[in-house]
Tab-separated table of C-alpha atoms and ligand atoms in Angstrom:
chain	number	residue	atom	x	y	z
A	252	UNK	CA	53.880	15.536	0.622
A	253	UNK	CA	50.327	16.412	0.105
A	254	UNK	CA	47.591	15.426	3.052
A	255	UNK	CA	49.266	14.445	6.026
A	256	UNK	CA	49.628	10.597	6.695
A	257	UNK	CA	47.885	11.077	10.066
A	258	UNK	CA	44.640	12.864	8.570
A	259	UNK	CA	44.702	10.202	5.695
A	260	UNK	CA	44.754	7.425	8.334
A	261	UNK	CA	41.896	8.885	10.492
A	262	UNK	CA	39.866	9.967	7.141
A	263	UNK	CA	40.059	7.212	4.527
A	264	UNK	CA	38.593	4.376	6.723
A	265	UNK	CA	35.524	6.396	7.510
A	266	UNK	CA	34.908	8.111	4.238
A	267	UNK	CA	32.321	5.755	2.672
A	268	UNK	CA	30.186	6.105	5.586
A	269	UNK	CA	30.571	10.067	5.635
A	270	UNK	CA	29.752	10.358	2.094
A	271	UNK	CA	26.676	7.794	2.631
A	272	UNK	CA	25.406	10.174	5.531
A	273	UNK	CA	26.203	13.752	3.907
A	274	UNK	CA	26.256	13.058	0.357
A	275	UNK	CA	29.448	14.239	-2.124
A	276	UNK	CA	30.679	16.543	-2.935
A	277	UNK	CA	32.154	18.318	0.257
A	278	UNK	CA	35.152	19.947	1.646
A	279	UNK	CA	36.245	18.286	5.021
A	280	UNK	CA	38.675	19.710	7.345
A	281	UNK	CA	40.720	18.161	10.144
A	282	UNK	CA	40.604	20.199	13.507
A	283	UNK	CA	43.386	17.864	14.822
A	284	UNK	CA	45.661	18.758	11.974
A	285	UNK	CA	44.792	22.599	12.385
A	286	UNK	CA	45.686	22.387	16.117
A	287	UNK	CA	49.031	20.814	15.393
A	288	UNK	CA	49.951	23.268	12.827
A	289	UNK	CA	49.184	25.992	15.277
A	290	UNK	CA	51.217	24.373	18.153
A	291	UNK	CA	54.033	24.051	15.794
A	292	UNK	CA	53.911	27.682	14.783
A	293	UNK	CA	54.104	28.655	18.332
A	294	UNK	CA	56.888	26.438	19.326
A	295	UNK	CA	59.037	27.594	16.351
A	296	UNK	CA	58.772	30.957	17.486
A	297	UNK	CA	58.783	30.188	21.464
A	298	UNK	CA	62.200	32.104	21.818
A	299	UNK	CA	60.226	35.376	21.057
A	300	UNK	CA	58.548	37.012	23.779
A	301	UNK	CA	55.181	37.699	21.959
A	302	UNK	CA	55.037	36.205	18.401
A	303	UNK	CA	51.413	36.337	17.206
A	304	UNK	CA	49.844	34.701	14.337
A	305	UNK	CA	46.842	36.598	12.763
A	306	UNK	CA	45.003	33.896	10.665
A	307	UNK	CA	44.009	35.073	7.231
A	308	UNK	CA	40.099	34.757	7.295
A	309	UNK	CA	40.101	34.714	3.572
A	310	UNK	CA	41.663	31.543	3.263
A	311	UNK	CA	38.805	29.376	5.481
A	312	UNK	CA	36.205	31.877	6.312
A	313	UNK	CA	33.952	29.255	8.576
A	314	UNK	CA	33.184	30.232	12.129
A	315	UNK	CA	33.717	26.723	13.303
A	316	UNK	CA	37.220	26.842	11.919
A	317	UNK	CA	37.966	30.418	13.238
A	318	UNK	CA	36.734	29.285	16.848
A	319	UNK	CA	39.230	26.626	16.645
A	320	UNK	CA	42.055	29.110	15.612
A	321	UNK	CA	40.821	31.736	18.215
A	322	UNK	CA	41.104	28.872	20.866
A	323	UNK	CA	44.739	28.668	20.022
A	324	UNK	CA	45.296	32.231	21.096
A	325	UNK	CA	45.607	33.316	17.607
A	326	UNK	CA	44.125	36.622	15.897
A	327	UNK	CA	42.723	37.128	12.612
A	328	UNK	CA	43.436	39.178	9.491
A	329	UNK	CA	40.628	40.711	7.936
A	330	UNK	CA	40.194	42.784	4.525
A	331	UNK	CA	36.270	42.991	4.306
A	332	UNK	CA	33.510	44.165	6.487
A	333	UNK	CA	32.126	40.385	6.350
A	334	UNK	CA	35.626	38.851	7.555
A	335	UNK	CA	35.680	41.537	10.426
A	336	UNK	CA	32.183	40.306	11.608
A	337	UNK	CA	33.137	36.642	11.008
A	338	UNK	CA	36.409	37.373	13.056
A	339	UNK	CA	34.421	39.086	15.859
A	340	UNK	CA	31.688	36.353	15.940
A	341	UNK	CA	34.672	34.087	16.848
A	342	UNK	CA	35.365	36.398	20.055
A	343	UNK	CA	38.487	38.620	18.483
A	344	UNK	CA	38.295	42.166	19.437
A	345	UNK	CA	40.790	45.080	19.089
A	346	UNK	CA	44.274	44.199	18.910
A	347	UNK	CA	43.414	40.594	17.980
A	348	UNK	CA	42.078	41.743	14.598
A	349	UNK	CA	44.311	43.182	11.860
A	350	UNK	CA	42.464	44.910	9.192
A	351	UNK	CA	44.713	44.922	5.896
A	352	UNK	CA	42.455	46.273	3.293
A	353	UNK	CA	43.340	47.964	0.123
A	354	UNK	CA	41.220	50.377	-1.823
A	355	UNK	CA	39.327	50.852	1.367
A	356	UNK	CA	35.934	52.347	1.555
A	357	UNK	CA	34.603	54.655	4.143
A	358	UNK	CA	32.277	52.138	5.420
A	359	UNK	CA	34.919	49.516	5.925
A	360	UNK	CA	36.939	51.941	8.039
A	361	UNK	CA	33.823	52.541	9.983
A	362	UNK	CA	33.322	48.891	10.685
A	363	UNK	CA	36.982	48.454	11.273
A	364	UNK	CA	37.025	51.108	13.989
A	365	UNK	CA	33.652	50.027	15.516
A	366	UNK	CA	32.893	47.537	18.136
A	367	UNK	CA	36.096	47.540	19.923
A	368	UNK	CA	38.126	48.546	16.859
A	369	UNK	CA	41.164	46.630	15.149
A	370	UNK	CA	44.463	47.135	14.154
A	371	UNK	CA	44.323	49.399	11.125
A	372	UNK	CA	47.105	48.542	8.371
A	373	UNK	CA	46.592	51.440	5.703
A	374	UNK	CA	47.532	50.755	2.252
A	375	UNK	CA	48.260	54.071	0.954
A	376	UNK	CA	49.322	57.498	2.072
A	377	UNK	CA	46.109	59.062	0.938
A	378	UNK	CA	44.302	56.957	3.373
A	379	UNK	CA	45.662	58.881	6.575
A	380	UNK	CA	43.339	61.656	5.896
A	381	UNK	CA	40.408	59.398	5.208
A	382	UNK	CA	40.239	57.269	8.611
A	383	UNK	CA	37.416	58.738	10.335
A	384	UNK	CA	39.468	59.095	13.577
A	385	UNK	CA	43.093	57.869	13.879
A	386	UNK	CA	43.515	55.333	16.274
A	387	UNK	CA	46.523	55.307	18.747
A	388	UNK	CA	48.304	52.566	16.926
A	389	UNK	CA	48.488	52.420	12.983
A	390	UNK	CA	50.626	50.372	10.645
A	391	UNK	CA	51.364	50.893	7.206
A	392	UNK	CA	51.589	48.082	4.336
A	393	UNK	CA	55.150	48.635	2.589
A	394	UNK	CA	55.510	47.894	-1.213
A	395	UNK	CA	59.372	47.753	-1.869
A	396	UNK	CA	58.913	48.278	-5.500
A	397	UNK	CA	62.100	47.352	-7.466
A	398	UNK	CA	63.908	46.722	-4.174
A	399	UNK	CA	62.294	43.180	-4.013
A	400	UNK	CA	61.152	40.613	-6.468
A	401	UNK	CA	57.964	38.792	-5.848
A	402	UNK	CA	56.565	35.537	-7.063
A	403	UNK	CA	54.152	33.996	-9.565
A	404	UNK	CA	50.974	34.284	-7.465
A	405	UNK	CA	51.444	37.675	-6.191
A	406	UNK	CA	53.639	39.053	-9.036
A	407	UNK	CA	56.363	41.694	-9.057
A	408	UNK	CA	56.225	44.498	-6.565
A	409	UNK	CA	56.188	47.215	-8.999
A	410	UNK	CA	53.143	46.005	-10.679
A	411	UNK	CA	51.138	45.264	-7.468
A	412	UNK	CA	48.507	47.575	-6.363
A	413	UNK	CA	49.275	46.959	-2.733
A	414	UNK	CA	51.166	49.098	0.070
A	415	UNK	CA	52.861	52.360	0.217
A	416	UNK	CA	55.736	53.196	-2.030
A	417	UNK	CA	59.126	53.338	-0.488
A	418	UNK	CA	59.525	57.312	-1.092
A	419	UNK	CA	56.132	57.609	0.378
A	420	UNK	CA	56.775	55.789	3.713
A	421	UNK	CA	58.065	58.764	5.797
A	422	UNK	CA	55.332	61.268	4.856
A	423	UNK	CA	52.966	58.374	5.553
A	424	UNK	CA	54.335	58.037	9.098
A	425	UNK	CA	54.471	61.775	9.350
A	426	UNK	CA	51.003	62.242	8.442
A	427	UNK	CA	49.776	59.616	11.024
A	428	UNK	CA	51.752	61.325	13.909
A	429	UNK	CA	50.111	64.645	12.937
A	430	UNK	CA	46.775	63.053	13.240
A	431	UNK	CA	47.439	61.657	16.587
A	432	UNK	CA	48.923	58.065	16.243
A	433	UNK	CA	51.367	57.189	19.070
A	434	UNK	CA	52.546	53.538	18.418
A	435	UNK	CA	53.344	52.161	15.173
A	436	UNK	CA	53.485	48.737	13.063
A	437	UNK	CA	55.100	47.811	9.867
A	438	UNK	CA	53.780	45.277	7.421
A	439	UNK	CA	54.476	43.756	4.121
A	440	UNK	CA	53.226	40.890	2.125
A	441	UNK	CA	55.154	40.152	-1.028
A	442	UNK	CA	54.700	36.255	-1.671
A	443	UNK	CA	52.198	33.561	-1.997
A	444	UNK	CA	52.706	29.794	-1.633
A	445	UNK	CA	56.509	30.418	-1.329
A	446	UNK	CA	58.321	27.273	0.011
A	447	UNK	CA	61.673	28.779	-0.127
A	448	UNK	CA	62.259	29.863	3.736
A	449	UNK	CA	65.016	32.402	2.879
A	450	UNK	CA	62.614	34.458	0.891
A	451	UNK	CA	60.710	35.135	4.210
A	452	UNK	CA	63.899	35.554	6.165
A	453	UNK	CA	64.815	38.208	3.636
A	454	UNK	CA	61.609	39.660	3.842
A	455	UNK	CA	61.928	40.079	7.774
A	456	UNK	CA	65.399	41.545	7.157
A	457	UNK	CA	63.693	44.054	4.794
A	458	UNK	CA	61.138	45.105	7.431
A	459	UNK	CA	63.698	45.482	10.218
A	460	UNK	CA	66.181	47.633	7.713
A	461	UNK	CA	62.930	49.757	6.859
A	462	UNK	CA	61.978	50.145	10.558
A	463	UNK	CA	65.693	51.412	11.335
A	464	UNK	CA	65.530	53.931	8.751
A	465	UNK	CA	62.034	55.182	9.675
A	466	UNK	CA	63.166	55.237	13.373
A	467	UNK	CA	66.088	57.312	12.670
A	468	UNK	CA	64.338	59.699	10.736
A	469	UNK	CA	61.164	60.383	12.861
A	470	UNK	CA	62.427	59.232	16.375
A	471	UNK	CA	59.544	56.570	16.540
A	472	UNK	CA	59.655	52.956	17.725
A	473	UNK	CA	57.854	49.879	16.145
A	474	UNK	CA	55.474	48.134	18.218
A	475	UNK	CA	55.243	45.283	16.071
A	476	UNK	CA	56.292	44.124	12.462
A	477	UNK	CA	54.171	41.965	10.284
A	478	UNK	CA	55.718	39.781	7.853
A	479	UNK	CA	52.552	38.877	6.048
A	480	UNK	CA	51.604	35.367	4.906
A	481	UNK	CA	52.635	33.695	2.121
A	482	UNK	CA	54.115	30.422	3.501
A	483	UNK	CA	53.890	27.819	1.072
A	484	UNK	CA	52.933	24.009	1.599
A	485	UNK	CA	53.688	21.000	-0.826
A	486	UNK	CA	50.876	20.495	-3.177
A	487	UNK	CA	52.870	18.185	-5.285
A	488	UNK	CA	54.286	14.927	-3.755
A	489	UNK	CA	57.791	16.036	-5.152
A	490	UNK	CA	57.444	19.336	-3.476
A	491	UNK	CA	59.964	19.888	-0.431
A	492	UNK	CA	58.040	21.218	2.543
A	493	UNK	CA	58.589	24.773	4.096
A	494	UNK	CA	61.312	24.639	6.643
A	495	UNK	CA	59.219	26.590	9.244
A	496	UNK	CA	61.879	25.812	12.185
A	497	UNK	CA	64.803	27.236	9.950
A	498	UNK	CA	63.065	29.991	9.035
A	499	UNK	CA	61.872	30.688	12.873
A	500	UNK	CA	65.606	30.576	14.246
A	501	UNK	CA	66.847	32.849	11.400
A	502	UNK	CA	64.148	35.405	12.096
A	503	UNK	CA	64.407	35.275	15.913
A	504	UNK	CA	68.156	35.624	15.515
A	505	UNK	CA	67.580	38.874	13.212
A	506	UNK	CA	65.136	40.465	15.762
A	507	UNK	CA	67.701	39.852	18.642
A	508	UNK	CA	70.136	41.599	16.731
A	509	UNK	CA	67.785	44.345	16.311
A	510	UNK	CA	67.022	44.513	20.145
A	511	UNK	CA	70.742	44.248	20.869
A	512	UNK	CA	71.257	47.375	18.456
A	513	UNK	CA	68.161	49.438	19.330
A	514	UNK	CA	67.216	48.515	22.828
A	515	UNK	CA	64.080	46.904	22.218
A	516	UNK	CA	62.391	44.132	20.087
A	517	UNK	CA	59.386	44.869	18.180
A	518	UNK	CA	56.431	42.217	18.245
A	519	UNK	CA	56.455	39.818	15.513
A	520	UNK	CA	53.238	39.057	13.536
A	521	UNK	CA	52.607	36.716	10.813
A	522	UNK	CA	49.283	36.268	9.027
A	523	UNK	CA	49.187	32.812	7.306
A	524	UNK	CA	46.439	31.429	5.759
A	525	UNK	CA	47.454	28.685	3.585
A	526	UNK	CA	50.089	27.124	5.873
A	527	UNK	CA	47.520	26.977	8.792
A	528	UNK	CA	44.711	25.048	7.100
A	529	UNK	CA	45.783	24.357	3.540
A	530	UNK	CA	47.167	20.799	4.113
A	531	UNK	CA	44.024	20.157	6.517
A	532	UNK	CA	41.202	20.133	4.056
A	533	UNK	CA	40.204	17.752	1.201
A	534	UNK	CA	37.281	17.968	-1.451
A	535	UNK	CA	35.636	14.653	-1.827
A	536	UNK	CA	33.934	13.957	-4.860
A	537	UNK	CA	32.119	11.043	-6.734
A	538	UNK	CA	32.979	10.012	-10.408
A	539	UNK	CA	29.590	10.174	-12.169
A	540	UNK	CA	30.748	9.580	-15.754
A	541	UNK	CA	33.485	8.430	-17.868
A	542	UNK	CA	33.844	9.678	-21.267
A	543	UNK	CA	36.338	8.129	-24.066
A	544	UNK	CA	37.044	10.717	-26.942
A	545	UNK	CA	40.453	11.932	-27.822
A	546	UNK	CA	41.242	11.787	-24.262
A	547	UNK	CA	39.747	10.078	-21.208
A	548	UNK	CA	37.478	12.193	-19.107
A	549	UNK	CA	36.502	11.382	-15.595
A	550	UNK	CA	33.342	13.807	-14.819
A	551	UNK	CA	32.871	14.317	-11.130
A	552	UNK	CA	30.013	15.607	-9.301
A	553	UNK	CA	31.738	19.017	-8.584
A	554	UNK	CA	33.230	21.765	-10.540
A	555	UNK	CA	35.403	24.836	-10.368
A	556	UNK	CA	32.953	26.276	-8.227
A	557	UNK	CA	34.260	24.103	-5.353
A	558	UNK	CA	38.029	24.728	-6.028
A	559	UNK	CA	39.119	27.586	-8.376
A	560	UNK	CA	43.143	26.987	-7.838
A	561	UNK	CA	43.663	24.482	-10.779
A	562	UNK	CA	41.668	26.732	-13.410
A	563	UNK	CA	42.936	29.889	-11.907
A	564	UNK	CA	46.505	29.177	-11.577
A	565	UNK	CA	46.909	25.957	-13.377
A	566	UNK	CA	47.839	24.567	-9.535
A	567	UNK	CA	48.363	20.878	-9.068
A	568	UNK	CA	46.144	19.174	-6.522
A	569	UNK	CA	47.008	15.476	-5.729
A	570	UNK	CA	44.124	13.109	-6.177
A	571	UNK	CA	43.789	9.721	-4.626
A	572	UNK	CA	40.979	7.405	-5.655
A	573	UNK	CA	39.481	5.995	-2.411
A	574	UNK	CA	40.144	1.887	-2.152
A	575	UNK	CA	42.469	1.869	-5.316
A	576	UNK	CA	46.033	1.913	-4.600
A	577	UNK	CA	49.298	2.224	-6.816
A	578	UNK	CA	49.294	-1.513	-7.561
A	579	UNK	CA	46.880	-1.179	-10.461
A	580	UNK	CA	48.204	0.100	-13.826
A	581	UNK	CA	47.607	3.662	-13.923
A	582	UNK	CA	45.412	5.280	-16.708
A	583	UNK	CA	46.093	8.916	-18.049
A	584	UNK	CA	42.919	11.027	-17.495
A	585	UNK	CA	41.425	14.505	-17.284
A	586	UNK	CA	39.375	14.828	-14.088
A	587	UNK	CA	36.857	17.267	-14.913
A	588	UNK	CA	33.651	19.206	-13.567
A	589	UNK	CA	30.419	20.484	-15.465
A	590	UNK	CA	30.902	23.966	-15.946
A	591	UNK	CA	30.967	25.203	-19.724
A	592	UNK	CA	34.622	26.185	-19.596
A	593	UNK	CA	37.277	23.792	-20.785
A	594	UNK	CA	39.516	24.876	-17.889
A	595	UNK	CA	37.127	23.335	-15.274
A	596	UNK	CA	39.512	20.450	-14.744
A	597	UNK	CA	40.736	19.114	-11.305
A	598	UNK	CA	43.525	17.207	-13.100
A	599	UNK	CA	44.947	17.382	-16.453
A	600	UNK	CA	46.702	14.169	-18.196
A	601	UNK	CA	47.122	12.456	-14.557
A	602	UNK	CA	47.856	9.052	-14.163
A	603	UNK	CA	45.336	7.613	-11.701
A	604	UNK	CA	44.173	4.267	-10.942
A	605	UNK	CA	41.300	3.037	-13.169
A	606	UNK	CA	38.310	5.049	-12.097
A	607	UNK	CA	34.718	3.350	-12.292
A	608	UNK	CA	31.495	5.403	-11.761
A	609	UNK	CA	30.697	5.922	-8.357
A	610	UNK	CA	34.161	5.603	-7.060
A	611	UNK	CA	35.228	8.282	-4.289
A	612	UNK	CA	38.072	10.849	-5.354
A	613	UNK	CA	39.950	12.691	-2.664
A	614	UNK	CA	41.336	15.895	-4.105
A	615	UNK	CA	43.669	17.075	-1.485
A	616	UNK	CA	44.820	20.522	0.197
A	617	UNK	CA	41.665	22.304	-0.143
A	618	UNK	CA	41.827	23.824	3.245
A	619	UNK	CA	42.869	27.207	2.078
A	620	UNK	CA	41.529	29.261	-0.534
A	621	UNK	CA	39.375	26.372	-1.524
A	622	UNK	CA	35.814	26.617	-0.850
A	623	UNK	CA	36.267	30.416	0.054
A	624	UNK	CA	37.160	31.163	-3.732
A	625	UNK	CA	34.323	29.274	-5.342
A	626	UNK	CA	31.544	31.448	-7.362
A	627	UNK	CA	28.302	30.745	-9.069
A	628	UNK	CA	29.244	31.036	-12.708
A	629	UNK	CA	26.986	28.826	-15.146
A	630	UNK	CA	24.553	28.179	-12.033
A	631	UNK	CA	27.048	26.139	-10.342
A	632	UNK	CA	26.495	25.908	-6.330
A	633	UNK	CA	29.015	25.742	-3.849
A	634	UNK	CA	29.276	22.529	-1.875
A	635	UNK	CA	28.827	21.688	1.888
A	636	UNK	CA	31.863	21.636	4.277
A	637	UNK	CA	32.432	19.227	6.987
A	638	UNK	CA	34.936	18.986	9.942
A	639	UNK	CA	36.430	15.797	11.492
A	640	UNK	CA	36.497	16.920	14.813
A	641	UNK	CA	39.260	15.987	17.429
A	642	UNK	CA	36.875	13.598	18.939
A	643	UNK	CA	36.464	11.548	15.950
A	644	UNK	CA	33.000	12.841	15.036
A	645	UNK	CA	31.914	14.616	11.917
A	646	UNK	CA	30.078	17.715	11.736
A	647	UNK	CA	28.271	19.630	8.939
A	648	UNK	CA	29.756	23.253	9.149
A	649	UNK	CA	28.230	24.698	6.136
A	650	UNK	CA	25.313	23.122	4.090
A	651	UNK	CA	25.507	23.322	0.442
A	652	UNK	CA	24.030	26.003	-1.667
A	653	UNK	CA	20.608	25.509	-3.060
A	654	UNK	CA	18.914	26.860	-6.045
A	655	UNK	CA	16.924	29.061	-3.690
A	656	UNK	CA	20.045	30.641	-2.761
A	657	UNK	CA	21.016	31.144	-6.213
A	658	UNK	CA	17.589	33.058	-6.883
A	659	UNK	CA	17.410	34.827	-3.401
A	660	UNK	CA	18.971	38.180	-5.006
A	661	UNK	CA	16.750	38.295	-7.868
A	662	UNK	CA	13.328	39.998	-8.774
A	663	UNK	CA	12.504	43.372	-6.934
A	664	UNK	CA	9.187	44.715	-8.674
A	665	UNK	CA	8.899	47.734	-6.430
A	666	UNK	CA	12.352	49.061	-7.057
A	667	UNK	CA	11.757	50.818	-10.498
A	668	UNK	CA	12.711	54.283	-11.205
A	669	UNK	CA	11.036	56.009	-14.251
A	670	UNK	CA	13.544	58.741	-14.968
B	151	LIG	C1	45.933	36.547	1.440
B	151	LIG	C2	46.466	37.227	2.300
B	151	LIG	C3	47.245	36.402	3.252
B	151	LIG	C4	47.355	35.059	3.491
B	151	LIG	O1	47.997	34.440	2.598
B	151	LIG	P1	48.255	32.798	2.311
B	151	LIG	O2	49.283	32.584	1.196
B	151	LIG	O3	47.309	32.092	2.547
B	151	LIG	O4	49.215	32.612	3.762
B	151	LIG	C5	47.861	37.369	4.326
B	151	LIG	N1	47.884	38.782	4.191
B	151	LIG	C6	47.242	39.276	3.392
B	151	LIG	C7	47.371	40.907	3.492
B	151	LIG	C8	46.461	38.599	2.538
B	151	LIG	O5	45.972	39.120	1.443
């Protein structure tokens, strides 16, 4: 099921007032739902002494959301300077930050090591020599290559640019030891939006096997294993939800077996983005045009600058029309934005209740990789973000972009070179 019945019940009755006060389009997120998912994650792994979720900041990089997540005791997975700064603004420091970059620059390393540092997750053997100073704890991202298959969003590991190849892993840890590293982590991230929990269990099994191998070769222990993110959510009403509890039980068992055999249990880390916030956001738009040509088009007041996933991945996002339920005979329509790209469509040949101009459409599951992925192509501006707070109030947590924002990076009369 897409957005939760609880969020729907709290949001839909107030939506006309919210839309009247703030104006569409907007993404609106649910504090209550995000907190519930966080608690569920903690409960699922309660048998492990120190499970740690590092929320993937790129999924929903808004300070108000990061504060809620920090408040639950979670850390942050960052992969850019801006994400590090956002996470530190939310109060995270040192080991509460994982820096999982790739193709990393010298300035990125400097920022990651400054201001209390962060856990460095290195993406390549060559980066060991480039870290300005080797921290005591170091992690490597592992790419299993042909040993595993990936999934459609992330792709086949052999073709993925990420991570250290299998045959370079021992040299990588060796090089880190030579530069002074004393504590170690192992990370991988192989799938995205994967709803089959056994894939994730196999990933942890793989990490444990690799940890056994590297430990035996180099006589080192692993402080932590990071299984990455990629837990899927049901975007389509027919999608089965990810079985979090089944995964956690199986993974806990694997770690306990490892503990019995090796005499210690590494800390388990996860860096979910989508699973934490995806279902707890919706994009609310107004129908502004209805066009009947070879197909019927419902034009809305947002475009793919507000939500890239349908255009980029052909992703399904469930849509409901406020106040119009299933009793009306549906009509087949394309729901479209105004960008001059024919893939600027939120839904293609979707059966929806008859839509009139002025109707509010609720495009669901936009809480992760939604607003964050937006861009300004064709001069389209990104919409505002709202938060439905736990006390029932609605707060503006990001204003809409303006034309002035769009022009802010242009025209520098004094920056001329006459070579
Ligand atoms: C994007 C990303 C995540 C989060 O992925 P989700 O599918 O949102 O869980 C986690 N780790 C890394 C390294 C990523 O790039």
